[in-house]
CSV table of C-alpha atoms in Angstrom, one decimal:
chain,number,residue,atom,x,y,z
A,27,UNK,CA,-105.4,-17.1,18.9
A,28,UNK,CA,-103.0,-14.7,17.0
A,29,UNK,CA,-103.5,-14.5,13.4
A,30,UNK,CA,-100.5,-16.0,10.8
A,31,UNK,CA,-99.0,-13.2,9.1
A,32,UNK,CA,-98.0,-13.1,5.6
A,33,UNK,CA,-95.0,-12.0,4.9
A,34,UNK,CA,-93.9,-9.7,1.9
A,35,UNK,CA,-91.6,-11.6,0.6
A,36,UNK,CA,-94.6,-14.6,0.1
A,37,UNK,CA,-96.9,-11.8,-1.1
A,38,UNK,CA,-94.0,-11.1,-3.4
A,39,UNK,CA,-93.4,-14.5,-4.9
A,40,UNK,CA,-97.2,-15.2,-4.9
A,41,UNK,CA,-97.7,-12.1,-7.0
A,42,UNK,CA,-95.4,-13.1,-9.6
A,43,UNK,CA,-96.5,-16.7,-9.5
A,44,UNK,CA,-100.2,-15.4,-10.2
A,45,UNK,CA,-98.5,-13.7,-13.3
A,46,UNK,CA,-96.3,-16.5,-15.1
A,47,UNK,CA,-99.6,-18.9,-14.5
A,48,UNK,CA,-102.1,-16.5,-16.0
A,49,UNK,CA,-99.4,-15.7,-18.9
A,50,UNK,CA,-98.8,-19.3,-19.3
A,51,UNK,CA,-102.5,-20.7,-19.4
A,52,UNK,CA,-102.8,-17.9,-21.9
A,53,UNK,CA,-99.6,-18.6,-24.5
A,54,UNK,CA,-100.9,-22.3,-24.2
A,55,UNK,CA,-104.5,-21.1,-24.9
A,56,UNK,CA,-103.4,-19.3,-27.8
A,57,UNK,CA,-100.9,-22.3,-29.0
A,58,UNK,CA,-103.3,-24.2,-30.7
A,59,UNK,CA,-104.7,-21.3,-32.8
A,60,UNK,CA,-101.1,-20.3,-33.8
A,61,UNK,CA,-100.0,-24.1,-35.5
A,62,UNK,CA,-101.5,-22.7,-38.6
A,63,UNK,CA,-99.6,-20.2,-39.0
A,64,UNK,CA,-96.5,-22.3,-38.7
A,65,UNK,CA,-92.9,-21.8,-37.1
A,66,UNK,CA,-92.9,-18.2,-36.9
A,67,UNK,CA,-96.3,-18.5,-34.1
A,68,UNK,CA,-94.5,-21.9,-32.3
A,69,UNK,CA,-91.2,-19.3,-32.3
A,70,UNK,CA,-93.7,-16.6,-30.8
A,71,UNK,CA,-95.5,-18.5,-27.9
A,72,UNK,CA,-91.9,-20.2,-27.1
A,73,UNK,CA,-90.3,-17.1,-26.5
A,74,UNK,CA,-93.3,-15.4,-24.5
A,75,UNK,CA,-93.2,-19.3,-22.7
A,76,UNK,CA,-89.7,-19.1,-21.3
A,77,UNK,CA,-90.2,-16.2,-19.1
A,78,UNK,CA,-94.1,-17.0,-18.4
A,79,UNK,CA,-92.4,-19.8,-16.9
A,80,UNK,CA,-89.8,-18.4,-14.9
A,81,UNK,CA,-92.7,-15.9,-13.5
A,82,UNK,CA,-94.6,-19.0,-12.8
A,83,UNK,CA,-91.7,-20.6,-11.1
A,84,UNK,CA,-90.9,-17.6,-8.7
A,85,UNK,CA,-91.4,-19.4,-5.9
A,86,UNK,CA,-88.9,-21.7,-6.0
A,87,UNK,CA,-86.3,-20.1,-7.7
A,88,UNK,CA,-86.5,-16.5,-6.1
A,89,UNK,CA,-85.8,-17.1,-2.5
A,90,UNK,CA,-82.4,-19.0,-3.3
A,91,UNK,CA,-81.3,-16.0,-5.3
A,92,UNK,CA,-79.6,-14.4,-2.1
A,93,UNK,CA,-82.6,-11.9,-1.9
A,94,UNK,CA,-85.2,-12.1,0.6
A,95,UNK,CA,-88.2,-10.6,2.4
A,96,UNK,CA,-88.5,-6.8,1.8
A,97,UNK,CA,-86.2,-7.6,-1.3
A,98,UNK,CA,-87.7,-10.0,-3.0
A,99,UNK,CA,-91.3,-7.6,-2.2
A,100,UNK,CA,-89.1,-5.1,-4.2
A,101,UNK,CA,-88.4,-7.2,-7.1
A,102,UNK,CA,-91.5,-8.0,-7.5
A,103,UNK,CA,-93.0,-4.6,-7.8
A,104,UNK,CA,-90.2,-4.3,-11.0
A,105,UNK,CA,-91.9,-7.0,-12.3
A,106,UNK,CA,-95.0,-5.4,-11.8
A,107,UNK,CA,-93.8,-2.3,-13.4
A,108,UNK,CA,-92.2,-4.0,-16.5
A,109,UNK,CA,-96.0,-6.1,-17.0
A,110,UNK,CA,-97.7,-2.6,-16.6
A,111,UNK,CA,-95.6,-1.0,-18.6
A,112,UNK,CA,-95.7,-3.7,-21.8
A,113,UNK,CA,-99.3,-3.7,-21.2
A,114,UNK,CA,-100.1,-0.5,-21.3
A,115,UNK,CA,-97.8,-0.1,-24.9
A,116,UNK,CA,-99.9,-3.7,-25.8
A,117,UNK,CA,-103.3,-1.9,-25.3
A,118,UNK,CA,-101.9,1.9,-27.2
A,119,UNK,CA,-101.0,-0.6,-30.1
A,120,UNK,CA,-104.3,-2.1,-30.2
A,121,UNK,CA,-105.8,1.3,-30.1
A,122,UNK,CA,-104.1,2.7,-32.8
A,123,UNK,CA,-104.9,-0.8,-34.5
A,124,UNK,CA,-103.1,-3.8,-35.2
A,125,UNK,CA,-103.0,-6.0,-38.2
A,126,UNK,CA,-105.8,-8.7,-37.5
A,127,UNK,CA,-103.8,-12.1,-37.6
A,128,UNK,CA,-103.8,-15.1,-35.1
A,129,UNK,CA,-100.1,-14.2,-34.0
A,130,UNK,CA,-101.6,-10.6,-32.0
A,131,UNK,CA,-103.0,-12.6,-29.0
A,132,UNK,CA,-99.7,-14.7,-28.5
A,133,UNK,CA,-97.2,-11.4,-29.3
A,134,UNK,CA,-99.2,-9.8,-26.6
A,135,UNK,CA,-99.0,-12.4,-23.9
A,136,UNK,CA,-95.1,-13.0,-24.7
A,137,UNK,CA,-94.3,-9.5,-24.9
A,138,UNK,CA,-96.0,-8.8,-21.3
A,139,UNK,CA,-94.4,-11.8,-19.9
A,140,UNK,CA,-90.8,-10.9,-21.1
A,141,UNK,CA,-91.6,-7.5,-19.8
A,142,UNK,CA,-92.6,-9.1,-16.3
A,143,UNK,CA,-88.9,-11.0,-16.5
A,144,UNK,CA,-87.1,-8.0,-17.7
A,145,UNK,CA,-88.9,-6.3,-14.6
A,146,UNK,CA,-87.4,-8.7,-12.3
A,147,UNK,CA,-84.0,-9.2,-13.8
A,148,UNK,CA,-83.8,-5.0,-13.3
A,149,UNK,CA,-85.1,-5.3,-9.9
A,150,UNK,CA,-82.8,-8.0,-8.7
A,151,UNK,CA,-79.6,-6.2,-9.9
A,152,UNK,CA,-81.2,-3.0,-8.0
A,153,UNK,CA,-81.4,-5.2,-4.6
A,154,UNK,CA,-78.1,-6.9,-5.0
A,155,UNK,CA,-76.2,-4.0,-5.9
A,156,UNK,CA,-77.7,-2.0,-2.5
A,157,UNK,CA,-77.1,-4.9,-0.7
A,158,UNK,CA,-73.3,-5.5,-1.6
A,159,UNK,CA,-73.1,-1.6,-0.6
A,160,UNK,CA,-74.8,-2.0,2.4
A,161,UNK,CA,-72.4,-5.1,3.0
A,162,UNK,CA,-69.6,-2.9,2.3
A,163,UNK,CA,-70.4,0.1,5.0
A,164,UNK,CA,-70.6,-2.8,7.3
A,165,UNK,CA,-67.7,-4.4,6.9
A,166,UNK,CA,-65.8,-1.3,6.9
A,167,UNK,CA,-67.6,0.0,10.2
A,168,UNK,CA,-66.9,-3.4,11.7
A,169,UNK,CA,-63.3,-3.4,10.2
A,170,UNK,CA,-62.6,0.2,12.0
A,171,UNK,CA,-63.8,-1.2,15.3
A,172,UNK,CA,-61.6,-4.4,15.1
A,173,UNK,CA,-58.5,-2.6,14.1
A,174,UNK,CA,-59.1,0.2,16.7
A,175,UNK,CA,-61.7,0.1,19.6
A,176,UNK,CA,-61.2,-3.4,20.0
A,177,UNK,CA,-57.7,-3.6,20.2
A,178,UNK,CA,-57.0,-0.5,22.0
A,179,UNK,CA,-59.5,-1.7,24.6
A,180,UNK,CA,-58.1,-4.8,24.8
A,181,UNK,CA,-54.5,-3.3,25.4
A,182,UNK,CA,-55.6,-1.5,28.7
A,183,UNK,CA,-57.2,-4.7,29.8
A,184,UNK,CA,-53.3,-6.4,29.1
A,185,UNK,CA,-52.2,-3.2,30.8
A,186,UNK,CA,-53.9,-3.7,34.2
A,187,UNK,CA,-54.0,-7.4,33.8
A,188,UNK,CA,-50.1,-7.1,33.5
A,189,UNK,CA,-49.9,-5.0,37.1
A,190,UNK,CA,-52.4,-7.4,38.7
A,191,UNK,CA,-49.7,-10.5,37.3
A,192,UNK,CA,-46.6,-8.8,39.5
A,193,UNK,CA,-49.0,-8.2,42.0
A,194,UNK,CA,-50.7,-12.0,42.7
A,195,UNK,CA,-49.4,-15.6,43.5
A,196,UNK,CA,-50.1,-19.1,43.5
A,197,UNK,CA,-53.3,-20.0,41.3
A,198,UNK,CA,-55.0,-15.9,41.2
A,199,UNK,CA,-51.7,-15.7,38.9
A,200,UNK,CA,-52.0,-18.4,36.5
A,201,UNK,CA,-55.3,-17.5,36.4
A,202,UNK,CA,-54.6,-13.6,35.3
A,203,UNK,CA,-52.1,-15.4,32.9
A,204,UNK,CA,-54.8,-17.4,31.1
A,205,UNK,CA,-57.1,-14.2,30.8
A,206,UNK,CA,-54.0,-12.3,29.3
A,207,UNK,CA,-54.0,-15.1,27.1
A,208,UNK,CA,-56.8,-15.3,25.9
A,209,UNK,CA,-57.1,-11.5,25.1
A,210,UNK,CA,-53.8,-12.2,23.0
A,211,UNK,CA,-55.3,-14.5,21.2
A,212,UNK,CA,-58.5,-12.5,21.0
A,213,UNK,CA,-56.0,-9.7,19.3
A,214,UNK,CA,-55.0,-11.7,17.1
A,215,UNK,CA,-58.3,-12.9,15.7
A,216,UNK,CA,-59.3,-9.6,15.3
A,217,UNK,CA,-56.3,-8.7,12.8
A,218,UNK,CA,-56.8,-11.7,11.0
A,219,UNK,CA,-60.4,-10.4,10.2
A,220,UNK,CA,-58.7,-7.1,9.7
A,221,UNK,CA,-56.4,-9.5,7.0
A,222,UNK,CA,-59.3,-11.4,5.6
A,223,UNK,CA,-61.3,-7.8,4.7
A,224,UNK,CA,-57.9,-6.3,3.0
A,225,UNK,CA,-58.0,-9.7,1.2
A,226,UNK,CA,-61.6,-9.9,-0.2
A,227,UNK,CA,-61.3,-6.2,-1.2
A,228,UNK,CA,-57.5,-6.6,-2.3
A,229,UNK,CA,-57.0,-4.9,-6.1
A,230,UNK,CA,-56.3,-7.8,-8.4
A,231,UNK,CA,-54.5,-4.9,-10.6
A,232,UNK,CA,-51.5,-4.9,-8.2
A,233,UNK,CA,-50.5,-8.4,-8.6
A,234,UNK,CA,-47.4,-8.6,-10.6
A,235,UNK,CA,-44.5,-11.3,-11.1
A,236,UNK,CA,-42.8,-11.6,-8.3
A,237,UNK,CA,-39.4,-13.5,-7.1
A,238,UNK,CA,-41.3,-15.5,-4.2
A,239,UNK,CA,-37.5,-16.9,-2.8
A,240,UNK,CA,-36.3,-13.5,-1.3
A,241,UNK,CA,-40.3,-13.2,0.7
A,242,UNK,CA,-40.2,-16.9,1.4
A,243,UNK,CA,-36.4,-16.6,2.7
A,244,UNK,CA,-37.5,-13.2,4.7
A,245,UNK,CA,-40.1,-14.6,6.5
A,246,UNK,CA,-38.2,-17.5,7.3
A,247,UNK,CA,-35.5,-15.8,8.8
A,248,UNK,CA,-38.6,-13.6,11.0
A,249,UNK,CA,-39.9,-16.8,12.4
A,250,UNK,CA,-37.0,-18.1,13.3
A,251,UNK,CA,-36.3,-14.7,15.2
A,252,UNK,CA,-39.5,-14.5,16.8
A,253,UNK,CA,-39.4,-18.5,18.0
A,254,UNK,CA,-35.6,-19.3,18.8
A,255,UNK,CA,-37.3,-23.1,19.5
A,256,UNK,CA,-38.1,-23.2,16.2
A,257,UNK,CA,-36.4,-25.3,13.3
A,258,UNK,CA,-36.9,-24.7,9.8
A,259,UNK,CA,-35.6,-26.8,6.7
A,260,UNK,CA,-35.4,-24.3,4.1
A,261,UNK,CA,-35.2,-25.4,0.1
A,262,UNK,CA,-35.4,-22.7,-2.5
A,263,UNK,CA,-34.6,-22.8,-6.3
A,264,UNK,CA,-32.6,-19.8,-7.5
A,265,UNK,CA,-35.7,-18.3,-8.3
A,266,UNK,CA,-39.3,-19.0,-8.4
A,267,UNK,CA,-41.4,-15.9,-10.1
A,268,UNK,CA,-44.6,-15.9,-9.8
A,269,UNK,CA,-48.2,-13.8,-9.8
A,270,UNK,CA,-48.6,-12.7,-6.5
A,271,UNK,CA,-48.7,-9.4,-4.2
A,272,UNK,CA,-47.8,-8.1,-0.6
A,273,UNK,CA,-50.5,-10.3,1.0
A,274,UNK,CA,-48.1,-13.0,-0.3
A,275,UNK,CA,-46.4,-11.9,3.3
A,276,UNK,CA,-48.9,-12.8,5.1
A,277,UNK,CA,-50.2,-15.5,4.2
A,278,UNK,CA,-46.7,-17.1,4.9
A,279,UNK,CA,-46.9,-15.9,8.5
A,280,UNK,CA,-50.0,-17.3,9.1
A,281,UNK,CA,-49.0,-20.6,7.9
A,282,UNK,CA,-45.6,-20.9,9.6
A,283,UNK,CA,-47.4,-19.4,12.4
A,284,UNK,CA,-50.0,-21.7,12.6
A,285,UNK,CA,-47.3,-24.7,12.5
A,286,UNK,CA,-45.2,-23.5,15.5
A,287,UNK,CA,-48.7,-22.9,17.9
A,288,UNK,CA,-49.8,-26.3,17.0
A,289,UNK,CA,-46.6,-28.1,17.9
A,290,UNK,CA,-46.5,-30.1,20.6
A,291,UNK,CA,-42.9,-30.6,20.9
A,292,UNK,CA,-40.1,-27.9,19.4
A,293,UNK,CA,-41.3,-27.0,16.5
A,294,UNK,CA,-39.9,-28.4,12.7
A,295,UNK,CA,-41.0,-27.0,9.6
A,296,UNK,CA,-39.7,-27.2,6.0
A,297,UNK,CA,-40.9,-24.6,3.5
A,298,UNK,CA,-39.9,-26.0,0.0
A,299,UNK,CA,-40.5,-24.6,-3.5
A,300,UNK,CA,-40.7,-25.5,-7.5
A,301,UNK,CA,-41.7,-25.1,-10.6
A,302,UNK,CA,-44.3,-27.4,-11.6
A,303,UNK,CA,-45.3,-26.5,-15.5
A,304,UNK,CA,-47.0,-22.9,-16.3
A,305,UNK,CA,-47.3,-22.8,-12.3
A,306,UNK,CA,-45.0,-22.6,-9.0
A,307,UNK,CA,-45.8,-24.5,-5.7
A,308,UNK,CA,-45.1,-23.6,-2.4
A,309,UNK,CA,-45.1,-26.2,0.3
A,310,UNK,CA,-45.3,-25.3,4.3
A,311,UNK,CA,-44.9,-29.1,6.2
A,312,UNK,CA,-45.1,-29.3,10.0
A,313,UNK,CA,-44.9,-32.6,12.5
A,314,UNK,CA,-48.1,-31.3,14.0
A,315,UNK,CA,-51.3,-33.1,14.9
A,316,UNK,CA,-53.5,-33.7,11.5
A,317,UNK,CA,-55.5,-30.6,10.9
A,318,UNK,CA,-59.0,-30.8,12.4
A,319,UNK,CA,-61.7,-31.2,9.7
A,320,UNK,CA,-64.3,-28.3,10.7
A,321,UNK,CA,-60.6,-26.1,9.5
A,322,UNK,CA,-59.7,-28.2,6.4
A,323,UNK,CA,-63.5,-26.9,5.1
A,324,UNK,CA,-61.7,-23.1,4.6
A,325,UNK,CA,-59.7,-25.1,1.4
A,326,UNK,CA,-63.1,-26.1,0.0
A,327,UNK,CA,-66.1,-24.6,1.6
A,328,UNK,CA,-67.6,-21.8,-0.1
A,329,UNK,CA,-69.0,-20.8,3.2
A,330,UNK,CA,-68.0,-20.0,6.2
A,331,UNK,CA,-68.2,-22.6,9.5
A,332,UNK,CA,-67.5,-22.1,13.1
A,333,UNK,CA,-64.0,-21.5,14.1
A,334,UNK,CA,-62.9,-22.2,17.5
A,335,UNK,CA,-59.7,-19.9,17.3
A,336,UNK,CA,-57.4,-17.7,15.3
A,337,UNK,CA,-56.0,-20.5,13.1
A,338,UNK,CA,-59.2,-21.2,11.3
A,339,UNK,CA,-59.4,-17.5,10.2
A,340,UNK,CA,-55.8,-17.6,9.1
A,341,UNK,CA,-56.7,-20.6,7.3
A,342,UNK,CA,-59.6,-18.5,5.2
A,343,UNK,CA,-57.3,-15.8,4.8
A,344,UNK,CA,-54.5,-17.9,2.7
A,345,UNK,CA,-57.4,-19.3,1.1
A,346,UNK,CA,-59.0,-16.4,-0.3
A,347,UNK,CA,-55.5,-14.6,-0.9
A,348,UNK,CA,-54.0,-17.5,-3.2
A,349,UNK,CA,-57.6,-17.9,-4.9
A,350,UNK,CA,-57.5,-14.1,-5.4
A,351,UNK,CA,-54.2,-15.0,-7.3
A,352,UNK,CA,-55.9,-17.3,-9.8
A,353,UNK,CA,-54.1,-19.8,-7.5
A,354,UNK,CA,-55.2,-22.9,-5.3
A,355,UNK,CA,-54.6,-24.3,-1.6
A,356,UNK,CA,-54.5,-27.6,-0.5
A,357,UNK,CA,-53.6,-29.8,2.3
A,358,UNK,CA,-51.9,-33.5,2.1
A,359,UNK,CA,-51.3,-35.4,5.6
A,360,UNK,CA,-48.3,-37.3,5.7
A,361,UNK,CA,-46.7,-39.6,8.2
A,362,UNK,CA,-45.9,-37.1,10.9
A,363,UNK,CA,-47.7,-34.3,10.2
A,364,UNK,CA,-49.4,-31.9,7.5
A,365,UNK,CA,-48.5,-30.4,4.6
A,366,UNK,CA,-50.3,-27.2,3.1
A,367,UNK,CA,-49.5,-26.5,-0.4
A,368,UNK,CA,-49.9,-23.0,-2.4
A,369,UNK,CA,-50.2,-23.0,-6.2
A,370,UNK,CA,-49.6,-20.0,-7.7
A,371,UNK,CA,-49.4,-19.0,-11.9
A,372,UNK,CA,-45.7,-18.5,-13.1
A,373,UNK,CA,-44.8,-15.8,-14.3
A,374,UNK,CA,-43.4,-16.4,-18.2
A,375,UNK,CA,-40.2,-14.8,-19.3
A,376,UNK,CA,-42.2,-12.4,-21.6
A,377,UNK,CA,-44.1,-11.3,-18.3
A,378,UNK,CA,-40.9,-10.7,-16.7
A,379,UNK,CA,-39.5,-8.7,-19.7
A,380,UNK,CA,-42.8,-7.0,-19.6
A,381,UNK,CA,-42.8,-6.1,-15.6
A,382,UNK,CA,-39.1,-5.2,-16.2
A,383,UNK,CA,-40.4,-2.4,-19.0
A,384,UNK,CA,-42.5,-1.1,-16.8
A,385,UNK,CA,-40.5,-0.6,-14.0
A,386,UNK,CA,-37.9,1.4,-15.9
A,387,UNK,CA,-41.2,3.5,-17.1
């Protein structure tokens, strides 16, 4: 029979636990002692209380902080360190003598216990700031092989599957024409995630007021170009300025995009825009299909779910883009079809003046 392990993230949690309880038991020993003296020892034994407690409580609240095994082991050698540390000053004050009063037992147990939580709070920041660099070389390696092995691989595969089209009938065709399909589509995803990363790491210091009419009128006119089967009722105020940046671009595409693949007929969209108070709204209606649910989470979810295809990435990437703004997405159905609206901050006229100045700088 194989022997349950422990593992150090328990060990971790235990450790601290054993801490806050001992520190608590203690404060509470010493509480009775202290009503004499009056507020200033209730004000003591509180304050050593409230991280005694938190130690104590380590188990609950430690592994929903985002850390876990080996990290949360690591925090809780800090913690370690920082109740060392206070004890070891505790015991060079009481060496060098303390004043004799009923307060020293409780200032001893609070300050040790606020320097186990001091330990931990120093430790956590350690582990989360390693992790969101560790997170970061990933996504960058993964973010070089999506933009460049992948797709150059799956361009030779097009390549050959391309030859082997002219070269077959009958079903080994359509057949060759679904796998070509599919790796389009598999292309596709990949720049989306390419899209998405640009996104979460996008500078929010190069957003600026922006005329959105001449972007939303461009990319009108390049779907329209791209999908001659396309319709698309178009209406603009003279102007609409908002904060946005060049991702504004794209998340346009996706949207119109994602209204012409999901068409079952030709495809009609009307792409409208107003001022609505201190903000402007954007709205991208289609005659699709109602938007599947499991995709309608990327407006609200603060994780991710499983997608099925491209459109649910595109869908997270005009989500996090427009959120990245200070803005919000939503989606309204309507009698024949969906209707995705962007809300973005206006720009004021003193912003404009101000953008203006600096573009003469």
């Amino acid at each position: 029979m194989k022997t349950p392990t422990v593992s150090k993230g328990t060990l971790g949690t235990g450790y601290l636990v054993a801490i806050g309880v001992t520190l608590t038991l203690a404060l509470l020993g010493h509480a009775a002692s202290v009503l004499a003296v009056g507020p200033s020892g209730l004000l003591v034994v509180a304050t050593g209380l409230v991280p005694a407690l938190s130690l104590a409580a380590a188990n609950y609240w430690l592994p929903r902080s985002g850390l876990e095994g080996e990290q949360i082991w690591t925090v809780a050698e800090w913690g370690g360190l920082g109740v060392a540390l206070l004890t070891l000053v505790n015991l060079g004050i009481l060496v060098v003598g303390a004043p004799s009063t009923a307060l020293v037992p409780a200032l001893l147990a609070s300050s040790v216990a606020m320097g186990g939580f001091v330990g931990i709070l120093v430790g956590a920041l350690l582990e989360l700031r390693r992790a969101r660099r560790r997170l970061c070389q990933s996504n960058a390696v993964l973010n070089r092989v999506l933009r460049h092995n992948m797709r150059n691989d799956f361009n030779v595969v097009l390549g050959h599957l391309s030859v082997l089209e002219d070269q077959t009938t009958g079903d080994a065709a359509e057949r060759v024409d679904r796998m070509a399909t599919t790796i389009d589509r598999m292309i596709s995803t990949a720049e989306k995630a390419r899209q998405v990363d640009a996104a979460v790491a996008a500078d929010r210091d190069s957003q600026a007021p922006m005329d959105l009419v001449p972007l939303i009128e461009d990319r009108v006119a390049a779907i329209e170009q791209d999908r001659p089967a396309v319709t698309v009722d178009v209406t603009l105020p003279e102007t609409a300025v908002a904060y946005a940046d060049w991702q504004f671009e794209t998340v346009l595409d996706n949207l119109l995009e994602n209204a012409v693949v999901h068409a079952e007929s030709d495809p009609w969209i009307g792409v409208t825009a107003e001022r609505v108070g201190d903000c402007v709204h954007v709205h991208v209606q289609d005659d699709c299909p109602p938007i599947e649910q499991r995709e309608l989470t990327a407006f609200s979810a603060t994780n991710e779910t499983q997608l099925d295809h491209a459109s649910g990435v595109g869908l997270w990437l005009v989500t996090w883009v427009i959120e990245s703004y200070d803005g919000s997405v939503w989606v309204d159905r309507v009698t024949d079809g969906n209707v995705v609206t962007l809300e973005l901050r206006a720009a004021t006229p003193l912003d404009r003046f101000s953008q203006t100045v600096q573009n003469q700088l």
